[in-house]
PDB file of C-alpha atoms and ligand atoms in Angstrom:
ATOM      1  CA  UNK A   7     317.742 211.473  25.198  1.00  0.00           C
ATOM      2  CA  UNK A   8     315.157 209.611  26.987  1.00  0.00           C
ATOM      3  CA  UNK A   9     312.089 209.126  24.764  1.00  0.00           C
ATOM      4  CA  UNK A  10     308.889 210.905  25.674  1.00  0.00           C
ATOM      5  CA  UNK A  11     306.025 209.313  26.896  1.00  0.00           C
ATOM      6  CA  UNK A  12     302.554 209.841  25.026  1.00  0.00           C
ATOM      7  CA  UNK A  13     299.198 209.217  26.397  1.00  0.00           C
ATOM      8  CA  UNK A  14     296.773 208.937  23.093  1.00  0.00           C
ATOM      9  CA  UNK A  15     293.043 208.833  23.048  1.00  0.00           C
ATOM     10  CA  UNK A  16     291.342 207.161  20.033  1.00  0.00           C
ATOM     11  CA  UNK A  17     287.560 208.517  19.896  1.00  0.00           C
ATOM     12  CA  UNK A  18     287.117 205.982  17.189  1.00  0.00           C
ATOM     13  CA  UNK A  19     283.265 206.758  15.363  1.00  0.00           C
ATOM     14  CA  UNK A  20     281.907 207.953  18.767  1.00  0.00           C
ATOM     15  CA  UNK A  21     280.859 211.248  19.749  1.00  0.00           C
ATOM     16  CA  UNK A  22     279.422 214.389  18.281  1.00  0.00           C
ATOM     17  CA  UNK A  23     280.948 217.660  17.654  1.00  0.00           C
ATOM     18  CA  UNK A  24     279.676 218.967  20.528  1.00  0.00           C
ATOM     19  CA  UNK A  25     280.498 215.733  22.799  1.00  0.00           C
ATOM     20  CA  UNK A  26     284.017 216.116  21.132  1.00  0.00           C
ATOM     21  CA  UNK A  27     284.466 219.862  22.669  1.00  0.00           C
ATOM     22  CA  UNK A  28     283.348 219.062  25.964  1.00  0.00           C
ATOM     23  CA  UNK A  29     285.218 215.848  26.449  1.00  0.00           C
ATOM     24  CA  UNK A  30     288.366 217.363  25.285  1.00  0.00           C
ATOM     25  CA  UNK A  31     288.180 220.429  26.996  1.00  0.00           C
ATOM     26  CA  UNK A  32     287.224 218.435  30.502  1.00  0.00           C
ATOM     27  CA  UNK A  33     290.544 216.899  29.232  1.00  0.00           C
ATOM     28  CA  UNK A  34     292.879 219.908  29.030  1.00  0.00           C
ATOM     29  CA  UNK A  35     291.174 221.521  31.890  1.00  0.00           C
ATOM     30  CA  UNK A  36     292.315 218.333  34.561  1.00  0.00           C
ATOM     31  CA  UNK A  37     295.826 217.976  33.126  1.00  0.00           C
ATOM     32  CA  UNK A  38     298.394 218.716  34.805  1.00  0.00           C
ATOM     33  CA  UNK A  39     301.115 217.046  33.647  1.00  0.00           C
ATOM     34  CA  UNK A  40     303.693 219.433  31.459  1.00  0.00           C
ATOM     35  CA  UNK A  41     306.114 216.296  31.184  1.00  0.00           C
ATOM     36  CA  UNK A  42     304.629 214.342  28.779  1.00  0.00           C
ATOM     37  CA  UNK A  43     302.264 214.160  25.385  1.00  0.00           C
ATOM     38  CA  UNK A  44     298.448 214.118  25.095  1.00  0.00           C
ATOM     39  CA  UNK A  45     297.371 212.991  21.948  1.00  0.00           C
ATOM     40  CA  UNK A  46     293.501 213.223  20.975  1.00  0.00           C
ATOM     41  CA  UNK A  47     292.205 211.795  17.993  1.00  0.00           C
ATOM     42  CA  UNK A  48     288.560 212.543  17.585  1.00  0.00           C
ATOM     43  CA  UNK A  49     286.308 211.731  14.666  1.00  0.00           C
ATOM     44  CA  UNK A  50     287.169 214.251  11.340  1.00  0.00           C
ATOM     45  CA  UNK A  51     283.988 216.133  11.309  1.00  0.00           C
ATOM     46  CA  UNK A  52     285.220 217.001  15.551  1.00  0.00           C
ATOM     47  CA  UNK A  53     289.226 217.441  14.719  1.00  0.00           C
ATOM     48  CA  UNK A  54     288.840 221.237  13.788  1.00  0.00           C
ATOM     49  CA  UNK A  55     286.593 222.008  16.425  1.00  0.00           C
ATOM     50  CA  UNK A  56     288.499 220.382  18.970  1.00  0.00           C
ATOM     51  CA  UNK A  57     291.711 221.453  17.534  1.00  0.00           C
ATOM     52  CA  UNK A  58     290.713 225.549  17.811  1.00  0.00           C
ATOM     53  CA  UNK A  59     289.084 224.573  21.539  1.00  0.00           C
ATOM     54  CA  UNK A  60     292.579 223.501  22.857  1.00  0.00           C
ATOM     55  CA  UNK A  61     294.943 225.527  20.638  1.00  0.00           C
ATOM     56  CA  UNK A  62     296.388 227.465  23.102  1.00  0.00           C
ATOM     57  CA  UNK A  63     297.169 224.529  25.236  1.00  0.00           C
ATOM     58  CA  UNK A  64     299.742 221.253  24.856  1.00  0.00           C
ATOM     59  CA  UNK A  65     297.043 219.317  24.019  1.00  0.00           C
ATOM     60  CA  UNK A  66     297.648 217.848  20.828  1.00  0.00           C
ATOM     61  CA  UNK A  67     295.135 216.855  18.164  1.00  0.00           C
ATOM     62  CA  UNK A  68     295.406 214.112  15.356  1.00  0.00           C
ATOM     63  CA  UNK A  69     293.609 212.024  12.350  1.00  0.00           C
ATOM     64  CA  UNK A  70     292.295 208.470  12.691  1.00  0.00           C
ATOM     65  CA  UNK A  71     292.403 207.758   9.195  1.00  0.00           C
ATOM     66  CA  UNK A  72     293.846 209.689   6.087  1.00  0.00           C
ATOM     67  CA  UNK A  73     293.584 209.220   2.217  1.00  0.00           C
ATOM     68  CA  UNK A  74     297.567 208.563   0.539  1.00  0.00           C
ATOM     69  CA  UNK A  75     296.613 211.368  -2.434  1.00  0.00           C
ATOM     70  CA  UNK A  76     296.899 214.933  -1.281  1.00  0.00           C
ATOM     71  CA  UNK A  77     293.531 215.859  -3.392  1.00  0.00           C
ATOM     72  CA  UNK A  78     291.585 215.271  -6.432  1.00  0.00           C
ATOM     73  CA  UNK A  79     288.469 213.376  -7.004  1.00  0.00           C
ATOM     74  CA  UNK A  80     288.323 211.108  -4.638  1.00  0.00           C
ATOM     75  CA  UNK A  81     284.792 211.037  -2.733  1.00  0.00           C
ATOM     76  CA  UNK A  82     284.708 210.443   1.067  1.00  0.00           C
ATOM     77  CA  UNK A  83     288.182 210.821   1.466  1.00  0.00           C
ATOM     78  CA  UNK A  84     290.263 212.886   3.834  1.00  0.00           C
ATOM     79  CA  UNK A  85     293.633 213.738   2.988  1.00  0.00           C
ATOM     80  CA  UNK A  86     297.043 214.811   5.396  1.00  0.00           C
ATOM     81  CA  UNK A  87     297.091 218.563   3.437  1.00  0.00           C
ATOM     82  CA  UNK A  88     293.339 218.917   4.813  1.00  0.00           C
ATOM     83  CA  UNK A  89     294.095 217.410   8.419  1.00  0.00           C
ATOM     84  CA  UNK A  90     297.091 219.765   8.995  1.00  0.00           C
ATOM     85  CA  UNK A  91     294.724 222.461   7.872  1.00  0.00           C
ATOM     86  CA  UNK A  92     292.560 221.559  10.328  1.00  0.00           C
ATOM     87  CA  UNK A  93     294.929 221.630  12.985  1.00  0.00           C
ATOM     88  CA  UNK A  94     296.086 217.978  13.520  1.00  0.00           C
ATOM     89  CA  UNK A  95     299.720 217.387  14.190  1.00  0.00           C
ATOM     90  CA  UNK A  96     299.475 213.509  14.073  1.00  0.00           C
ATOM     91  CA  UNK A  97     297.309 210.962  12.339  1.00  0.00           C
ATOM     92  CA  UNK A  98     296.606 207.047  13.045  1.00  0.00           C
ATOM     93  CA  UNK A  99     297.792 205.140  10.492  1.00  0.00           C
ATOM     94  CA  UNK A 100     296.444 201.273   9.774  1.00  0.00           C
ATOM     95  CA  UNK A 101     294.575 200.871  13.048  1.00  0.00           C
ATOM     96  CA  UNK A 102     293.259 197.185  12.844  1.00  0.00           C
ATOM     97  CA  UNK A 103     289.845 198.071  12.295  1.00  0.00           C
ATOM     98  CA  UNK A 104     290.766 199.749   9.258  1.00  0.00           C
ATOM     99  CA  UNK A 105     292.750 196.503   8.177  1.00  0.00           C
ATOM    100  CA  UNK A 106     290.023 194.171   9.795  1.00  0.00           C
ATOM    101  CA  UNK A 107     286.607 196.289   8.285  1.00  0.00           C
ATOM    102  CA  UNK A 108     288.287 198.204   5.460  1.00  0.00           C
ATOM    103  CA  UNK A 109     290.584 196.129   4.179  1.00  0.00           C
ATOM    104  CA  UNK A 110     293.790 197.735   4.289  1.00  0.00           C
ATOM    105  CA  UNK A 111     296.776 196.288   4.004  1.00  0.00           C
ATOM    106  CA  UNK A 112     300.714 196.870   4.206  1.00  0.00           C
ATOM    107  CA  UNK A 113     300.418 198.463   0.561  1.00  0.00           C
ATOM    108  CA  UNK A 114     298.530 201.382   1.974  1.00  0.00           C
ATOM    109  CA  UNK A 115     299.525 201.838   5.298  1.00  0.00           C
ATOM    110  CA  UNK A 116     302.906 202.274   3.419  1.00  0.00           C
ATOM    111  CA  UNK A 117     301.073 205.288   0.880  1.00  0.00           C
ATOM    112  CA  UNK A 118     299.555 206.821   3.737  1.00  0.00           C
ATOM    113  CA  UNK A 119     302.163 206.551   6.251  1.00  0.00           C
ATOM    114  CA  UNK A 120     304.726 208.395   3.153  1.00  0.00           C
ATOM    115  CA  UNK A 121     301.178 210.831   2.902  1.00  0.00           C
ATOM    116  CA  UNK A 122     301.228 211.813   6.559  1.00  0.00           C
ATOM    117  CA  UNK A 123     304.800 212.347   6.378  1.00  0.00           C
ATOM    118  CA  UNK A 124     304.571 214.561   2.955  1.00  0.00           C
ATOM    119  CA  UNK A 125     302.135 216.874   4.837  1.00  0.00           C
ATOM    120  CA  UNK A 126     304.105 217.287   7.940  1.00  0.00           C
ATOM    121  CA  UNK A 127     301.949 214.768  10.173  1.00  0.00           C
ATOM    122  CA  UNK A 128     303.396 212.649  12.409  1.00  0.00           C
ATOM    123  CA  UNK A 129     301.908 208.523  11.595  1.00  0.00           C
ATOM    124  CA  UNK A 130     301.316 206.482  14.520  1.00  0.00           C
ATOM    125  CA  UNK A 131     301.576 203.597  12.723  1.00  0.00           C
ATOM    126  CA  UNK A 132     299.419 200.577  14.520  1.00  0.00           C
ATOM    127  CA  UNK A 133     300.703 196.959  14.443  1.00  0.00           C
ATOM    128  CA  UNK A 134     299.608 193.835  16.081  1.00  0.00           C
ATOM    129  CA  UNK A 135     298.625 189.985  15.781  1.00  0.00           C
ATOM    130  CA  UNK A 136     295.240 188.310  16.375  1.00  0.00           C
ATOM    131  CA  UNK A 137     294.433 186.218  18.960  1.00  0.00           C
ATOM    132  CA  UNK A 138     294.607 183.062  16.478  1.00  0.00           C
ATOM    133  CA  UNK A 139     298.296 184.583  14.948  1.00  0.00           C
ATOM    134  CA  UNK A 140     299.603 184.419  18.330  1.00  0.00           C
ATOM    135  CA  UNK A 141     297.911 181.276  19.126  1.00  0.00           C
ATOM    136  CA  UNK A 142     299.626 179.982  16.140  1.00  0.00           C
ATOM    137  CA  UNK A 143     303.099 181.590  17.893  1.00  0.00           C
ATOM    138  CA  UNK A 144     303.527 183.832  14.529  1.00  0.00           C
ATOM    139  CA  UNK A 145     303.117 186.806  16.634  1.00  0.00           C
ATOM    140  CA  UNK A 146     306.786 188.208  15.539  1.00  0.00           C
ATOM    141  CA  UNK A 147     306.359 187.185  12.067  1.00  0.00           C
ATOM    142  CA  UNK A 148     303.543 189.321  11.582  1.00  0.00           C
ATOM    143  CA  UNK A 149     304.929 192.160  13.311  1.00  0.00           C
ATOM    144  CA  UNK A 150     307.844 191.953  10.680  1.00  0.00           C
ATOM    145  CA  UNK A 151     305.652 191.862   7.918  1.00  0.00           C
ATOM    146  CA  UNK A 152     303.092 194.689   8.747  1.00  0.00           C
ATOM    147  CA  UNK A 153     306.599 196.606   9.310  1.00  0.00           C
ATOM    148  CA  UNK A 154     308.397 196.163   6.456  1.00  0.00           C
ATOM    149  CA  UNK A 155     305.587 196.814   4.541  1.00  0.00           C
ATOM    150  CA  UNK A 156     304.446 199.984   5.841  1.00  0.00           C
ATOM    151  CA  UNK A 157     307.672 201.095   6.582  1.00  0.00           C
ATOM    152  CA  UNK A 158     309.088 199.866   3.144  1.00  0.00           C
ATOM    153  CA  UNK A 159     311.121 202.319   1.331  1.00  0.00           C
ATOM    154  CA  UNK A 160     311.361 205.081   4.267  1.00  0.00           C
ATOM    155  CA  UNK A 161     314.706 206.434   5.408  1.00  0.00           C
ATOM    156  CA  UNK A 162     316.290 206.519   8.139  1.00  0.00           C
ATOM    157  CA  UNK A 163     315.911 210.240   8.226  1.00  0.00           C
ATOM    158  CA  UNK A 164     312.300 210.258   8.479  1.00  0.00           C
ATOM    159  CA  UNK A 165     311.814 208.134  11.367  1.00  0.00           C
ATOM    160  CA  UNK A 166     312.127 210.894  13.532  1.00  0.00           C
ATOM    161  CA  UNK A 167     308.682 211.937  13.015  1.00  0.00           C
ATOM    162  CA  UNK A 168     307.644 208.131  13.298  1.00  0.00           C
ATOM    163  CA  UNK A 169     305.748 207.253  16.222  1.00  0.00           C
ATOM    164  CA  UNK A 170     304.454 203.214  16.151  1.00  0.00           C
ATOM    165  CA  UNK A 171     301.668 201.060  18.236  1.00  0.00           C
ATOM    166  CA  UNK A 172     301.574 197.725  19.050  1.00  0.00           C
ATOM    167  CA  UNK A 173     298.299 197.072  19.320  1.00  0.00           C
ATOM    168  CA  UNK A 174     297.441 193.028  19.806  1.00  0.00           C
ATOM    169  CA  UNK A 175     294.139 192.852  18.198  1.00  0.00           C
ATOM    170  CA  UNK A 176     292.477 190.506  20.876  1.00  0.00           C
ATOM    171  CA  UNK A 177     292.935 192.981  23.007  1.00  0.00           C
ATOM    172  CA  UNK A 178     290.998 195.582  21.396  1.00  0.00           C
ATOM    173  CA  UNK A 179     287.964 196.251  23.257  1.00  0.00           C
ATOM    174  CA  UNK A 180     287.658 193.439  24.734  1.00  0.00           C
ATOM    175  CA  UNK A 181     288.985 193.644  28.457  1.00  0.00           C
ATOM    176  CA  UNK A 182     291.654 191.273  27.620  1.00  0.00           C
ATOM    177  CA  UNK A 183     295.226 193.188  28.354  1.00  0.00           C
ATOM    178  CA  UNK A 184     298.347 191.781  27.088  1.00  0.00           C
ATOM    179  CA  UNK A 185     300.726 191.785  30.387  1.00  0.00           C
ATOM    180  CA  UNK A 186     302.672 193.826  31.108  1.00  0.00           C
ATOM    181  CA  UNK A 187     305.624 191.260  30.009  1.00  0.00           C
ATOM    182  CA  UNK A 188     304.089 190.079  26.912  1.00  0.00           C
ATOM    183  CA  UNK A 189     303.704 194.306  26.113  1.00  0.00           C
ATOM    184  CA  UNK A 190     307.015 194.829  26.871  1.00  0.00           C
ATOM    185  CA  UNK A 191     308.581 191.858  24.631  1.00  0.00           C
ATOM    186  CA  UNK A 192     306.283 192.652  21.606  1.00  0.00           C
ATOM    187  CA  UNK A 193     307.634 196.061  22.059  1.00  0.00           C
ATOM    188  CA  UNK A 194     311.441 194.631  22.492  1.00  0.00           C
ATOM    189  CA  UNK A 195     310.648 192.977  19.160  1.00  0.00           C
ATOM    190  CA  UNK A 196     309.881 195.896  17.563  1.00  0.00           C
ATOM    191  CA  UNK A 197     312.779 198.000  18.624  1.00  0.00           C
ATOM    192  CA  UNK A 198     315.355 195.089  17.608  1.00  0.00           C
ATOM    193  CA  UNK A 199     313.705 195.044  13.972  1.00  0.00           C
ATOM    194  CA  UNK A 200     313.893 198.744  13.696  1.00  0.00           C
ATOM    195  CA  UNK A 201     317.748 198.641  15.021  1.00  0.00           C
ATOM    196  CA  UNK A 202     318.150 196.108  12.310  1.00  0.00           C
ATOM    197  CA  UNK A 203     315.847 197.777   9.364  1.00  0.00           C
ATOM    198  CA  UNK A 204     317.476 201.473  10.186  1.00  0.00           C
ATOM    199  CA  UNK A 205     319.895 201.606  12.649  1.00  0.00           C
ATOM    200  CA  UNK A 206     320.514 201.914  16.667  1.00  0.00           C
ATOM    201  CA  UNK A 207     319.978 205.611  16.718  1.00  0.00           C
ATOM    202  CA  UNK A 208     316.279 205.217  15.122  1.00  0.00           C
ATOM    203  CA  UNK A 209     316.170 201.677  17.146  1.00  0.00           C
ATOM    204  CA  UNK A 210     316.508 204.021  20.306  1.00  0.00           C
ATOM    205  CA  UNK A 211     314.603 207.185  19.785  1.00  0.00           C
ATOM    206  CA  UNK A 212     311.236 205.697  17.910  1.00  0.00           C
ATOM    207  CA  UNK A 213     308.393 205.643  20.247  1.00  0.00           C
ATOM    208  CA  UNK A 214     306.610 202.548  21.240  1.00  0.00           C
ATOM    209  CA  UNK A 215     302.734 203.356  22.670  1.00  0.00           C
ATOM    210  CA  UNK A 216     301.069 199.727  23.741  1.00  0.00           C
ATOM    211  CA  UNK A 217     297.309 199.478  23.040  1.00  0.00           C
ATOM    212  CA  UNK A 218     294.648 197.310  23.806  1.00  0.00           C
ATOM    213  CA  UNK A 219     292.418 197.922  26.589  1.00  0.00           C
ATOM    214  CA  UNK A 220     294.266 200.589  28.701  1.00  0.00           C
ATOM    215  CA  UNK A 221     292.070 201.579  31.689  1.00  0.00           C
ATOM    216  CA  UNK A 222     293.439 203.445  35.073  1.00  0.00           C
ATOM    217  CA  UNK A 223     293.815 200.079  36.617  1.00  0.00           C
ATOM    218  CA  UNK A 224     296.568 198.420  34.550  1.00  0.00           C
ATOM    219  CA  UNK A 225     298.054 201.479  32.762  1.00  0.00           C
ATOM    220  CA  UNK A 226     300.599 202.057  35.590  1.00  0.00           C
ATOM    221  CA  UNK A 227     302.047 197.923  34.851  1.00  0.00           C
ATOM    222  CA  UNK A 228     302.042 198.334  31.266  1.00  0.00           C
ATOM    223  CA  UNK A 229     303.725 202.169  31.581  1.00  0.00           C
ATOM    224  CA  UNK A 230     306.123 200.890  33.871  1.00  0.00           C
ATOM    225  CA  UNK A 231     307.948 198.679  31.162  1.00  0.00           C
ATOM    226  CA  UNK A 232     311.482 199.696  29.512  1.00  0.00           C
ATOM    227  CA  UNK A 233     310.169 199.451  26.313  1.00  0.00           C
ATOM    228  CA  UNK A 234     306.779 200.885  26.337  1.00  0.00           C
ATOM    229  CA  UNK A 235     306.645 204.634  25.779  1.00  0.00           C
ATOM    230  CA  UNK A 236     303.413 205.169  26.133  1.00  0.00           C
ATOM    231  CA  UNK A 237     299.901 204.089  25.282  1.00  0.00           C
ATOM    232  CA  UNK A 238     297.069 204.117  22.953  1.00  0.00           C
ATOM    233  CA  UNK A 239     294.036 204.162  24.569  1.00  0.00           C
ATOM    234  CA  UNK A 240     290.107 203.638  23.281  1.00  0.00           C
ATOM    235  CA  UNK A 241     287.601 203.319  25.408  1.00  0.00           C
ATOM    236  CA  UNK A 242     288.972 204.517  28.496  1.00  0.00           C
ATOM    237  CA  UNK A 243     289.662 207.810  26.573  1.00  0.00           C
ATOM    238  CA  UNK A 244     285.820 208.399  26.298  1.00  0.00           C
ATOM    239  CA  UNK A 245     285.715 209.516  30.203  1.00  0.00           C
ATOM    240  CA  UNK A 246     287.899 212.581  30.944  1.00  0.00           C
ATOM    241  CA  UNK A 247     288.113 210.512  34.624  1.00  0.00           C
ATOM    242  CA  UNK A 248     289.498 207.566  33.468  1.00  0.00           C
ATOM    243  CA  UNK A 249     291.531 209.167  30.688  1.00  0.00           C
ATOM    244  CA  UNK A 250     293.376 211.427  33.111  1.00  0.00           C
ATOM    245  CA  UNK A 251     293.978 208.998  35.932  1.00  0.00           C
ATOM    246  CA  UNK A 252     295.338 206.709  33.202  1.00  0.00           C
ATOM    247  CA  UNK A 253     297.647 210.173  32.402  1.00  0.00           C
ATOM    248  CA  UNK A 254     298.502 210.697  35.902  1.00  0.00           C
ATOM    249  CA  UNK A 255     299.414 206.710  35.884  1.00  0.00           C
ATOM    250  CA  UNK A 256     302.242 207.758  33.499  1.00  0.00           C
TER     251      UNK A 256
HETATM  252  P1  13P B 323     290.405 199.869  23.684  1.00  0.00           P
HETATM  253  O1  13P B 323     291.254 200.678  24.658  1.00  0.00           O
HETATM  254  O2  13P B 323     288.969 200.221  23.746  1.00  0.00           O
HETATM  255  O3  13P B 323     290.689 198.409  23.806  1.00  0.00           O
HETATM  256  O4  13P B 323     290.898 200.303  22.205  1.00  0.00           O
HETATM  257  C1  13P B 323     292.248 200.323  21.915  1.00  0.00           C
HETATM  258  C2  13P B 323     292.437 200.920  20.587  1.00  0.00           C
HETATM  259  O5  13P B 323     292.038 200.380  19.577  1.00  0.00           O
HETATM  260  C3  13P B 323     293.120 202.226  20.506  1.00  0.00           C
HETATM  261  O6  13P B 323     293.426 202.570  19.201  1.00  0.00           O
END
């Protein structure tokens, strides 16, 4: 079965409540593709709100973050019980700017990935190299390692709800794209470890989204590729414009 593509928006900490609404109902209002996944991930105090403005449409709603305990006494936190509650299907799992400003590491994407699957959330778990890593040509040795650790003791069976971005950090915000043939090879990478962690079936049916500043300009290149199943998209996700021409790009 061919895999699905998914176009995701990451809101990151931008946005109000009431900014969130509006932008995601400009959103559901423009698309008009019924052949492929909209993911929105707005900020938590927005999810609910957002989630109840588009809940009798396909758009779909997710987490950016989430807490590896389902509850207790843990202040601040968020956990995948409360996000499904709130209507979120899917939640972002180990984003670099929670491993570059939060320190997180392979230990805890690999609690909440196991989290967000205990609850019934789909993780899009996000991997990727800095600019100095793949100076350095370690690019697929630090793809393997964020994998096997965040992915460490999950079976086979469970990466069916698994979705996973590659995500090269110096890409992030800052105009710089990977091509479209170093996406696609970072993404052939990935799908040869996962043959060889799991097996061909899960090799074949996880999806792959690319991120790293997607706009409407380059997101038909990078969509293009055989091994990129969609993308992850930040600031180009903050314009209903440029998020849906980078849709209709698909
Ligand atoms: P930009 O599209 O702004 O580079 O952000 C990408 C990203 O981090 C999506 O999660």
């Amino acid at each position: 079965m061919p895999r699905k593509i998914m176009v995701a928006g990451n809101w990151k900490m931008r946005n109000t409540v009431e900014e969130s609404v509006a932008l995601a109902s400009q959103i559901a209002q423009g698309l008009t593709r019924r052949d492929l996944e909209v993911l929105l991930c707005p900020g938590f105090l927005a999810l609910e709100p957002v989630a109840l403005s588009l809940s009798n449409g396909p758009v779909l709603v997710g987490g950016q973050n989430l807490y590896w305990q389902d509850q207790g006494a843990y202040t601040g936190e968020v956990s995948g019980p409360q996000l499904k509650a709130a209507g979120a299907s899917h939640v972002l799992v180990a984003h670099s700017e929670r491993r570059q400003h939060f320190g997180e590491s392979e230990k805890t994407a690999a609690l909440r990935v196991q989290a967000a699957l205990r609850a019934g959330l789909r993780p899009l778990l996000c991997v990727g190299e800095t600019q100095a890593e793949r100076q350095a040509d370690q690019t697929q040795g630090v793809l393997e390692s964020q994998l096997s650790g965040a992915l460490a003791g999950l079976a086979a069976s469970a990466c069916d709800r698994l979705i996973l971005a590659y995500e090269p950090v110096w890409a992030i915000g800052t105009g710089l794209t990977a091509t479209d043939q170093q996406a696609n090879d970072a993404h052939a990478f990935i799908r040869a470890w996962l043959a060889g962690r799991f097996d061909k079936a899960v090799a074949n049916s996880v999806r792959i989204l690319y991120g790293g500043s997607v706009k409407p300009a380059n997101a038909a290149g990078i969509l293009n590729q055989p091994e990129v199943d969609g993308v992850l998209v930040g600031g180009a996700s903050l314009s209903a414009q440029s998020f849906l021409a980078i849709i209709q790009a698909a």
